[in-house]
Coordinates of C-alpha atoms in Angstrom, one line a residue:
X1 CA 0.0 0.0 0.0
X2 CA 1.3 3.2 -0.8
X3 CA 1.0 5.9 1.8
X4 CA -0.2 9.7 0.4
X5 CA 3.7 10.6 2.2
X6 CA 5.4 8.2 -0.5
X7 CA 3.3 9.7 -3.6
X8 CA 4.3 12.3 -5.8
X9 CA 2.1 14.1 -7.7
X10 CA 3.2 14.7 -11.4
X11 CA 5.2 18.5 -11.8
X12 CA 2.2 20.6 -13.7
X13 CA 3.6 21.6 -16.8
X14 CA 2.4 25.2 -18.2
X15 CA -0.3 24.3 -20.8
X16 CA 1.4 25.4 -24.4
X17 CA -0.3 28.6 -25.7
X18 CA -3.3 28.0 -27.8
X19 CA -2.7 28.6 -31.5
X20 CA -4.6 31.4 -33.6
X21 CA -7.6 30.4 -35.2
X22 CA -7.3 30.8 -38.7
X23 CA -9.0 34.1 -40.5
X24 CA -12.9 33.5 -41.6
X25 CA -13.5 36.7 -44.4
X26 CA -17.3 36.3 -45.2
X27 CA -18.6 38.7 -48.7
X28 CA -21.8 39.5 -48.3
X29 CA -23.4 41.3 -51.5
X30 CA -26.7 42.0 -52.7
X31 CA -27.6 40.1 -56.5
X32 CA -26.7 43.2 -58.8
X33 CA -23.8 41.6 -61.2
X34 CA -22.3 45.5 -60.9
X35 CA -21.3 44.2 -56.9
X36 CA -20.8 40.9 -57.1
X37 CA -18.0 40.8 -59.9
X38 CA -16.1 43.0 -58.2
X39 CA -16.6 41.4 -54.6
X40 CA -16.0 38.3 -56.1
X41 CA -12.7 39.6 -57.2
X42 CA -12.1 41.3 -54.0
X43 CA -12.7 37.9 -52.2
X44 CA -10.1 36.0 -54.6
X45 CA -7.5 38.4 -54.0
X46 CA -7.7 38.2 -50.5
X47 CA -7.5 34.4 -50.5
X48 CA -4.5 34.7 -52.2
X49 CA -2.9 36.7 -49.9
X50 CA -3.3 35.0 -47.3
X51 CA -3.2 31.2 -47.9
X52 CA -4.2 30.2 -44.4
X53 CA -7.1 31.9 -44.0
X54 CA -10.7 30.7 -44.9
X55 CA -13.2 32.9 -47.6
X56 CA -16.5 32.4 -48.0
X57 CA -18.6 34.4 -50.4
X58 CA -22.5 35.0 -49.8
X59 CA -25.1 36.9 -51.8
X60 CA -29.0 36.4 -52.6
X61 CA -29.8 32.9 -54.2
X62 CA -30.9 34.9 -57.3
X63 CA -27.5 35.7 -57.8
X64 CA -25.9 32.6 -56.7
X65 CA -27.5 30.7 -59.1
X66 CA -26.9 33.0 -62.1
X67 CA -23.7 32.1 -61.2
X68 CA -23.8 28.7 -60.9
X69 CA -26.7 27.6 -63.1
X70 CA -25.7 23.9 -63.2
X71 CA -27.0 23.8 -59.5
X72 CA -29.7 21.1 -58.6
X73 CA -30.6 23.0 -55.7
X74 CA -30.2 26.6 -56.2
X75 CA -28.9 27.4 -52.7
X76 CA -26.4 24.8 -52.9
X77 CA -22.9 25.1 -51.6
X78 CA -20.0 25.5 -54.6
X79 CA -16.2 25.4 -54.2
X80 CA -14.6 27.5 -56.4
X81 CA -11.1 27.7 -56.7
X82 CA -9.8 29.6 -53.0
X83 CA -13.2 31.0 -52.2
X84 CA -16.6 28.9 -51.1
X85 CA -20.1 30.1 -51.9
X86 CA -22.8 29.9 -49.9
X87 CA -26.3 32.1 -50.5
X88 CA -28.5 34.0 -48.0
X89 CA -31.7 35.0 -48.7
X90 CA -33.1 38.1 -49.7
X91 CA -36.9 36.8 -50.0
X92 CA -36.7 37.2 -54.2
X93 CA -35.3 33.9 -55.0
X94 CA -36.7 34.1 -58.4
X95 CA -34.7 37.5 -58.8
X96 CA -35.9 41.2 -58.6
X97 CA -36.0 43.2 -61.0
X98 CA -33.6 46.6 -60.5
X99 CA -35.3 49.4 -62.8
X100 CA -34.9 52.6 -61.6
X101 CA -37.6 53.6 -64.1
X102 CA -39.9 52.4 -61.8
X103 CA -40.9 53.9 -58.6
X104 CA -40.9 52.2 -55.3
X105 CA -38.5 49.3 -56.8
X106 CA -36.0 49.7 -53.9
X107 CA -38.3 50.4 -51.4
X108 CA -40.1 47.1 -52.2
X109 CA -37.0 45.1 -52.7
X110 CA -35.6 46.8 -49.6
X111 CA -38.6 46.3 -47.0
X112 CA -38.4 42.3 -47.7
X113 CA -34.5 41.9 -47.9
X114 CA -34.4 43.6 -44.6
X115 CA -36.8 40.8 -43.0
X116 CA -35.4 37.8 -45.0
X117 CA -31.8 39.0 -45.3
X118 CA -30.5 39.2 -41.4
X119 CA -32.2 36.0 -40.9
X120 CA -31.1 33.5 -43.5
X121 CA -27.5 35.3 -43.5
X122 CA -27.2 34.0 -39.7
X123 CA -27.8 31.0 -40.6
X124 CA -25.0 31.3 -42.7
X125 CA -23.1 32.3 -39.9
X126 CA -24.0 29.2 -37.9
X127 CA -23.3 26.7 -40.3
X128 CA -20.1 27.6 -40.7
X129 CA -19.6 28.1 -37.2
X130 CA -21.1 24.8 -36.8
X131 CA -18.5 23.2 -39.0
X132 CA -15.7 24.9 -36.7
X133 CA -15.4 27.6 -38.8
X134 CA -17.2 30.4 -37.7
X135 CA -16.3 33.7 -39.4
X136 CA -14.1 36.0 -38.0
X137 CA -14.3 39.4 -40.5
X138 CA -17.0 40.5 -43.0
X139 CA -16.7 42.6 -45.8
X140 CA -19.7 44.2 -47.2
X141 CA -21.3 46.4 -49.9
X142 CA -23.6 49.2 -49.6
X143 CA -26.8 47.9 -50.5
X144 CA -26.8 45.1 -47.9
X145 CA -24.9 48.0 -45.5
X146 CA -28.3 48.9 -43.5
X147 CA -28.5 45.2 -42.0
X148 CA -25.2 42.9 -43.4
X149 CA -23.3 44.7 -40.3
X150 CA -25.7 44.4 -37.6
X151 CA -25.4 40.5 -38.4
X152 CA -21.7 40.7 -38.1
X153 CA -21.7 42.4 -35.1
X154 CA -24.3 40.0 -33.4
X155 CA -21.9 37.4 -34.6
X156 CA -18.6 39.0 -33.4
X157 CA -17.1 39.3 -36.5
X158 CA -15.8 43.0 -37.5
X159 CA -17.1 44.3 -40.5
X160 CA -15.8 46.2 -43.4
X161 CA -17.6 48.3 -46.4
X162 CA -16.5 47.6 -49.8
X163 CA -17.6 50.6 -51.8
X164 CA -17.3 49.5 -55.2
X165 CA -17.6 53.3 -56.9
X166 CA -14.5 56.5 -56.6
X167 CA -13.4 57.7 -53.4
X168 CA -14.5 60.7 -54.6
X169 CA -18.9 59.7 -54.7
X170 CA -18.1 58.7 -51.2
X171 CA -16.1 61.7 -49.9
X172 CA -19.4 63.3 -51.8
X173 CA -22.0 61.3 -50.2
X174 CA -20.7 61.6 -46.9
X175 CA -20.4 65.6 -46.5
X176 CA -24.1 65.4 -48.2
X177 CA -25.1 63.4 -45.0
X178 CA -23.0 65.5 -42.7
X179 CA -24.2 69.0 -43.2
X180 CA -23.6 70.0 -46.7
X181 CA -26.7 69.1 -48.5
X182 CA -28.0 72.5 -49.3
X183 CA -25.0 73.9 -51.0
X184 CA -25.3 70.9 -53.3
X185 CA -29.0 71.3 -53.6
X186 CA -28.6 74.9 -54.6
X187 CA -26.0 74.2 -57.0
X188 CA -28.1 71.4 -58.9
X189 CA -31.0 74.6 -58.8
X190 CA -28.2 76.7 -59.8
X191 CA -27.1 74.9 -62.7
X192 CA -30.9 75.2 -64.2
X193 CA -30.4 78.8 -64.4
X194 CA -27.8 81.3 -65.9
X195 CA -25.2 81.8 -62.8
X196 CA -22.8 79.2 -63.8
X197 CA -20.5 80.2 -60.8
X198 CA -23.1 79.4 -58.0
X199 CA -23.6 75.7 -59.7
X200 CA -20.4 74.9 -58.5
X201 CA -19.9 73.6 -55.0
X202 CA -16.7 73.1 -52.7
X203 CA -17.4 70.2 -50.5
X204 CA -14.3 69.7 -47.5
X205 CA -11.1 67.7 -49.1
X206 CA -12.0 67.4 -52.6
X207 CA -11.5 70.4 -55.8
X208 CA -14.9 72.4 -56.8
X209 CA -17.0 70.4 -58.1
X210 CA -19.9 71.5 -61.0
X211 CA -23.3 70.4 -60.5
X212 CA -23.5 68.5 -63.8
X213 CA -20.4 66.5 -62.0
X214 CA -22.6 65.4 -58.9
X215 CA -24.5 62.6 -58.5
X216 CA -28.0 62.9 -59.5
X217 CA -29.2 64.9 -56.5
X218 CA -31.7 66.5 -57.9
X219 CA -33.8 63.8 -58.6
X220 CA -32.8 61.8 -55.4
X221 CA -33.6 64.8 -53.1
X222 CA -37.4 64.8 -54.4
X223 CA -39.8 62.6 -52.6
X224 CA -42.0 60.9 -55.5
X225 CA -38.8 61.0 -57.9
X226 CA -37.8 57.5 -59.3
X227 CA -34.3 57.8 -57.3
X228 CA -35.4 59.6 -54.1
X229 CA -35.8 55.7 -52.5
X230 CA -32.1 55.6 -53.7
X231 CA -30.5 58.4 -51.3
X232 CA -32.7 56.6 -48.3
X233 CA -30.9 53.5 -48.9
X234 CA -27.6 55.3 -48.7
X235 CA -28.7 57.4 -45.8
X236 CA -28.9 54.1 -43.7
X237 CA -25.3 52.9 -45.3
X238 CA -23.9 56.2 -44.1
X239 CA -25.9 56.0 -40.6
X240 CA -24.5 52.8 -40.0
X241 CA -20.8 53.8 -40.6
X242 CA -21.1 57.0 -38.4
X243 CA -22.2 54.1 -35.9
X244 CA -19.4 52.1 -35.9
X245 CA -16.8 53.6 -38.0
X246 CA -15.1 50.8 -39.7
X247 CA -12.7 50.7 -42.3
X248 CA -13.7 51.1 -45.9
X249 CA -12.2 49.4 -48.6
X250 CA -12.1 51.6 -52.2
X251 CA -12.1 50.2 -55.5
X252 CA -10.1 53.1 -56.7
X253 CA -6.4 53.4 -56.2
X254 CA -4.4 56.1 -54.8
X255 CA -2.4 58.1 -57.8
X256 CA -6.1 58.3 -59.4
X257 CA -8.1 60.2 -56.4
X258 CA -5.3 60.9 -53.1
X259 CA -7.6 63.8 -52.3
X260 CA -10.6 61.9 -52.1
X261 CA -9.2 59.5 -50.4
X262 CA -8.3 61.8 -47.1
X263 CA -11.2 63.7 -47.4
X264 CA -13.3 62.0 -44.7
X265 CA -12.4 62.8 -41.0
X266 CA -12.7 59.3 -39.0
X267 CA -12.7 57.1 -41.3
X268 CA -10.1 54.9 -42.6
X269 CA -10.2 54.7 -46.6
X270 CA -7.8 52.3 -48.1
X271 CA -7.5 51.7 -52.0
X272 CA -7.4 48.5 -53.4
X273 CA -8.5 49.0 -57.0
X274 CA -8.7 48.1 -59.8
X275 CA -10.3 45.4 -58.4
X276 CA -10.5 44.1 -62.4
X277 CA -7.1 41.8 -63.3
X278 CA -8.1 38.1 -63.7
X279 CA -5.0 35.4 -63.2
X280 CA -5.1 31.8 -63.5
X281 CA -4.8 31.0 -59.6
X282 CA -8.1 33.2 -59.4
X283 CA -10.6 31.9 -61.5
X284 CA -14.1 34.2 -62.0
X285 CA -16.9 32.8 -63.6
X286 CA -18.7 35.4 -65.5
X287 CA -22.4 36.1 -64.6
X288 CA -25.3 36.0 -67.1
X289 CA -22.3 34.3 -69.5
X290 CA -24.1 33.1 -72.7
X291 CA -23.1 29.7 -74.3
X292 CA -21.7 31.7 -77.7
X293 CA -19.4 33.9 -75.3
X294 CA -16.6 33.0 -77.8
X295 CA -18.1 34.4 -81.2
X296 CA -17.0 38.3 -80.1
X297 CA -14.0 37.4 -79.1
X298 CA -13.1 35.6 -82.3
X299 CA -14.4 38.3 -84.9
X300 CA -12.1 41.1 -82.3
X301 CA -9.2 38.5 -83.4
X302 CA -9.9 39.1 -87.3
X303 CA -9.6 43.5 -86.6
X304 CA -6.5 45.8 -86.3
X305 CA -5.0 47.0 -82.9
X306 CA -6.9 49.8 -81.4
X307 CA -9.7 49.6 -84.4
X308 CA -12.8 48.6 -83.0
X309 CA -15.1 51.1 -81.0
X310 CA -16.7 48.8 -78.5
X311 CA -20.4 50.4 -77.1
X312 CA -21.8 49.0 -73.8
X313 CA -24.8 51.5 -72.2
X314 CA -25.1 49.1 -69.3
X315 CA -27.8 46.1 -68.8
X316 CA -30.4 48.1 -65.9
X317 CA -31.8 50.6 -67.8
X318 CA -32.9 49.8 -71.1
X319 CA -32.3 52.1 -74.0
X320 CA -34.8 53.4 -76.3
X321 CA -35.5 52.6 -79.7
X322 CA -34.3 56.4 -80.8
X323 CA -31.4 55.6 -79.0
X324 CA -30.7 52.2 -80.5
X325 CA -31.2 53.8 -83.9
X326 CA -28.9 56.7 -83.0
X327 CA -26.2 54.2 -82.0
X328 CA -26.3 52.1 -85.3
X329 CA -26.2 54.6 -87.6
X330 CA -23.5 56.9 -86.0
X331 CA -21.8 53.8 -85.1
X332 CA -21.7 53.1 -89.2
X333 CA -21.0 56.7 -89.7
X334 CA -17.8 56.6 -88.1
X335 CA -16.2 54.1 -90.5
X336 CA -14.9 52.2 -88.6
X337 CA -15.6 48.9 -87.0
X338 CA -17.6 48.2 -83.9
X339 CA -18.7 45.9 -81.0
X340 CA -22.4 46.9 -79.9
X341 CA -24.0 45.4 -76.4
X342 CA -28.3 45.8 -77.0
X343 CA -30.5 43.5 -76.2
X344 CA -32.5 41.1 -78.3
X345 CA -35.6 43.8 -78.3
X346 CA -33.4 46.1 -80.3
X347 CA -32.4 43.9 -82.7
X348 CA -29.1 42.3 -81.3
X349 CA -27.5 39.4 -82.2
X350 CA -24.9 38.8 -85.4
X351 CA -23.7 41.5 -87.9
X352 CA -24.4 45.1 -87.2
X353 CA -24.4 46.3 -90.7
X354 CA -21.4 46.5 -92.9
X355 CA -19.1 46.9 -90.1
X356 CA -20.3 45.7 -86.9
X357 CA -21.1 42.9 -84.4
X358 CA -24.1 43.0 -82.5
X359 CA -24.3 40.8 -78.7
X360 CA -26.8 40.6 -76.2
X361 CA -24.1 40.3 -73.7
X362 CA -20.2 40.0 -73.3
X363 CA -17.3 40.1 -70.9
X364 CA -16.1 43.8 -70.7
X365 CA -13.1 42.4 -68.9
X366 CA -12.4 40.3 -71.8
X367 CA -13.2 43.0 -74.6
X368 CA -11.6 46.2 -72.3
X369 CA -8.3 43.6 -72.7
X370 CA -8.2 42.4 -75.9
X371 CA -5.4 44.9 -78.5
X372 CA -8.4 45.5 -80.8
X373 CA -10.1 47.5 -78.6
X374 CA -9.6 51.2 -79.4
X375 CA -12.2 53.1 -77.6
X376 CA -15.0 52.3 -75.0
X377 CA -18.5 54.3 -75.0
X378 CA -20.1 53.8 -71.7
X379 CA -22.5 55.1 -69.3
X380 CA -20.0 55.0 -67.0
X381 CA -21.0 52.4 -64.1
X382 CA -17.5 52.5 -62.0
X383 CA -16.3 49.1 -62.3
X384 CA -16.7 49.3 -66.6
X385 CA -14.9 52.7 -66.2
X386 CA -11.8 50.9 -64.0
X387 CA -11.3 48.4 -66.7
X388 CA -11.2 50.7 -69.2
X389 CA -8.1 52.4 -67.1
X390 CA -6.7 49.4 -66.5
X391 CA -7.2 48.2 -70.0
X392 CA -5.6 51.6 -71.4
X393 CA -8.7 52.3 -73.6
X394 CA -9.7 55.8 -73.8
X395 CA -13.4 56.6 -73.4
X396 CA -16.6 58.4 -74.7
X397 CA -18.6 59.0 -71.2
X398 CA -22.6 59.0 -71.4
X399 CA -23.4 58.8 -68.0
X400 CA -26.8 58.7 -67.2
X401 CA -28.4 58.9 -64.1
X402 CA -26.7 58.0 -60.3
X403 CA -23.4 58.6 -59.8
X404 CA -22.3 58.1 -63.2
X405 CA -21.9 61.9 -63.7
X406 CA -19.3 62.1 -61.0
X407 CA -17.4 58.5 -63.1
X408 CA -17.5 60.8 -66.2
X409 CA -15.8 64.1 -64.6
X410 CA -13.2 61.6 -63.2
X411 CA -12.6 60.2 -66.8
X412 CA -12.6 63.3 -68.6
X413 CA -11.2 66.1 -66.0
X414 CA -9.0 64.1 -63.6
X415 CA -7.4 61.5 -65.5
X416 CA -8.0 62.8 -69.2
X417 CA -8.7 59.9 -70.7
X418 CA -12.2 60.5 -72.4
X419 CA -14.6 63.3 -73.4
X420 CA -18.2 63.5 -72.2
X421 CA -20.7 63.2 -74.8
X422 CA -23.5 66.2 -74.7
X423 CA -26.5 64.3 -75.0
X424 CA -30.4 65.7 -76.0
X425 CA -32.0 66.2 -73.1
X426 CA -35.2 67.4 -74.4
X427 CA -35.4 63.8 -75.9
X428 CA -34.6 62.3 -72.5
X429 CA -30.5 62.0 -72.6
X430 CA -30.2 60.2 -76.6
X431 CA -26.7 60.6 -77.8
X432 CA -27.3 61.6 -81.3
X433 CA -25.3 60.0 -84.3
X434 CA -23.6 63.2 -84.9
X435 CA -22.4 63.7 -81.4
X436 CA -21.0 59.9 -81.1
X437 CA -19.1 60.3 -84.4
X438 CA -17.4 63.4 -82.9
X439 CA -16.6 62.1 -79.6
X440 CA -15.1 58.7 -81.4
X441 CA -13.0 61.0 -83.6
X442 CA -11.8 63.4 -80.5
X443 CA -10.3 59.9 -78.8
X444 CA -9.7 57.6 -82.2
X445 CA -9.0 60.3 -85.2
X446 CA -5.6 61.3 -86.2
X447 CA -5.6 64.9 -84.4
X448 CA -3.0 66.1 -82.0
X449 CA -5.6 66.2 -79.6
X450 CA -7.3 62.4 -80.2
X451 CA -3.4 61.3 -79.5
X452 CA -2.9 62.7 -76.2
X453 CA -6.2 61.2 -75.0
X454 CA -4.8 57.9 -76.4
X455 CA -1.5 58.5 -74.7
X456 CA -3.0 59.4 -71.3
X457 CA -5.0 56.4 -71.1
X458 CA -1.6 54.2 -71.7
X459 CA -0.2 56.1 -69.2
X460 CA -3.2 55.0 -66.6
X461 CA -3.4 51.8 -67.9
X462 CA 0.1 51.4 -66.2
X463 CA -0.3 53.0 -63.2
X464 CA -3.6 51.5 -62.4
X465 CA -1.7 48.0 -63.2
X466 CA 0.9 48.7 -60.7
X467 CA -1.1 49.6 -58.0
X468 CA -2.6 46.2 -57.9
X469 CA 0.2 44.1 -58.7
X470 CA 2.2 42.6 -56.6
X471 CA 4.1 45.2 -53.8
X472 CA 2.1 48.2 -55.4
X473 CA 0.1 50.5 -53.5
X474 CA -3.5 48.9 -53.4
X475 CA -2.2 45.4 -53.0
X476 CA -0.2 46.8 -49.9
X477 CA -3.4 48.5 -48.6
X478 CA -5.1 45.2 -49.2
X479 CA -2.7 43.1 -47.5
X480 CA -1.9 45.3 -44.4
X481 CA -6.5 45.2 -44.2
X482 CA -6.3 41.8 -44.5
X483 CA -3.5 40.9 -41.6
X484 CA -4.7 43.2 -39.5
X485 CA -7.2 41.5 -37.6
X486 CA -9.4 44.6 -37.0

């Protein structure tokens, strides 16, 4: 028998310090293609930065399974290269419809995503936590910025906006929400009448800006206006950040817009744009890709470098049938040959005339990057603008409602790379024939002028390419985000 004298107990050795758990990022977007391309790119550059961590991407099932269409189920889980998907529910599984033609749209996709969203994006949260991964940072965009956060923060997880348009419509939304809205409401009245000087307003950080170079606050500002449901939505984003003040992550990159970028007090704004470059060790699927997605990309093989004038007017609004017209025959006029986006209701699909091709959809990446491209016209959604940077391809800007105005002062004034198109406003904003054959001329033709826009945009091209590539200044910003653990 052994007596409790004659035992030992065991020294206690100290317990060895427990090891970090691994980085969860969780995306969270709403369906619109315009957030998730870029989020999705966002998300793949991330995990590729950081090999150990975990990323899981998340928006509506609408969107998820436009993405994945071979789904049996369409909320089914997919593994795609460094990033898994996984969709919440925004209570249109079917899809909504984004016109802002229409009044009340965002109000009535709002209301039910603000019910159905919080709820089935926890659940995301505890499956994954469930597996033993629970998330550990979110990144989010602005139209899922009035609830997406409040879900992170119930979770734990710090959350971060990724605002997917310039530094500049931020710095510009922000001082609207924080006590400058009536200088830029008199300068939109102001711009209606004949004292050009007071239509200019001088918001704090960033140069004067003209009203026709401001979002559309005139419109957005008038209860019963088609966009007024618009500024309400961004109202909550802003709300929410003066909340919690977390960092925001710009699609925009710092020689392009350093004001802009400082020109918020309390808030951290780091650049890491262009979010655009595709590499093999990233695949991304394109959404709405059509089975032919090959035919445009084989005629732009058969033209010259820096021929073809590629036209894209963007996929929400539809254009009219003057407009469609306008843009085929000035498109011919020019002489020269042409990519057109319209859809099937305007007559899309094959040969545009004698010198044309004609597509219901097509990958701008792919088009902004091929040699044949010469010159882009575009209504100037940000990320379209970006590639066309990146891409070195100058630009005709016929921006049309939002915050396209301020995307076509940034292309024309700031980085000279394009000229703004004066479009008929009487006839509710066509671009006559006329006025596109000029603009393609002042960016294509063989003037002195036409070569230094075509120079300039090589010159952006470049920077905009080493800012995200590897050491530059975005992928820094980017990297220091991601390590953080903030």
């Amino acid at each position: 028998m052994v007596s409790s004298d004659d035992y030992a107990a065991p020294a206690r050795s100290t317990p060895p310090p427990m090891a970090r758990r691994p980085e969860h990022f969780l995306f969270v977007t709403d369906p619109m293609q315009s957030h998730i391309n870029p989020a999705r790119r966002l998300a793949s550059r991330v995990a590729a930065l950081l090999p150990s961590a975990r990323v899981t991407f998340s928006t509506a099932v609408s969107g998820h399974r436009h993405m994945f269409p071979h789904l049996t189920s369409p909320d089914g889980e997919v593994v795609q290269g460094l990033v898994s998907y996984i969709p919440y529910s925004d209570g249109f599984d079917a899809g909504f419809k984004f016109d802002p033609d229409a009044h009340g749209v965002d109000d009535a996709y709002g209301e039910r995503a603000r019910v159905a969203g919080p709820e089935t994006l926890a659940a995301v949260f505890a499956r994954l936590a469930g597996r033993g991964h629970p998330v550990t940072r979110v990144v989010y965009t602005a139209l899922v910025g009035g609830w997406a956060p409040a879900v992170a923060r119930a979770h734990g997880a710090p959350a971060a906006l990724y605002w997917v348009k310039p530094a500049t419509v931020f710095a510009v939304y922000y001082h609207y929400f924080h006590g400058h809205d009536g200088e830029v409401l008199a300068a939109c009245r102001a711009s209606a009448g004949d004292d050009p000087d007071a239509a200019v307003v001088r918001l704090p950080g960033l140069p004067p800006l003209a009203a026709a170079d401001l979002p559309s606050f005139a419109s957005m500002a008038s209860p019963g206006s088609r966009n007024y449901l618009t500024l309400d939505t961004l109202r909550d984003v802003f709300a929410a950040l003066d909340e919690h003040m977390p960092t925001v992550l710009v699609d925009t990159f710092e020689a392009l817009e350093p004001e802009a970028l400082r020109a918020v007090p309390g808030l951290d704004l780091v650049a890491v744009g262009p979010v655009v470059a595709e590499e093999p060790c990233r695949p991304c699927v394109e959404v709405f890709q059509p089975n032919d997605a090959r035919a445009y990309l084989d005629w732009l093989d058969t033209k010259p470098a820096r021929s073809v004038v590629f036209v894209s007017l963007g996929s929400v609004v539809s254009v009219s049938k003057r407009q469609d017209e306008e843009l085929r025959r000035g498109l011919e006029a020019t002489g020269r040959p042409y990519l057109l986006v319209a859809r099937k209701s305007g007559g899309a699909g094959g040969e545009g005339g004698g010198r044309g091709m004609v597509v219901e959809w097509c990958s701008e990446t792919k088009v902004l990057c091929h040699g044949a491209v010469g010159c882009f016209v575009t209504h100037c959604r940000w990320d379209a603008a970006l590639e066309s940077i990146a891409g070195g391809v100058p630009m005709v800007a016929v921006p049309r409602w939002g915050d396209q105005p301020t995307v076509a002062a940034l292309v024309e004034a700031t980085a000279g790379v394009g000229v703004r198109a004066r479009v008929d406003d009487a006839a509710g904003g066509v671009l006559g024939r006329d006025e596109l054959r000029r603009c393609v001329e002042m960016v294509m033709g063989s003037t002195d002028g036409a070569a230094a826009v075509r120079a300039r945009a090589e010159r952006w091209g470049q920077r905009a390419n080493e800012a995200a590539a590897r050491g530059g200044t975005s992928e820094r910003g980017l990297r220091a985000f991601a390590s953080s653990g903030l």
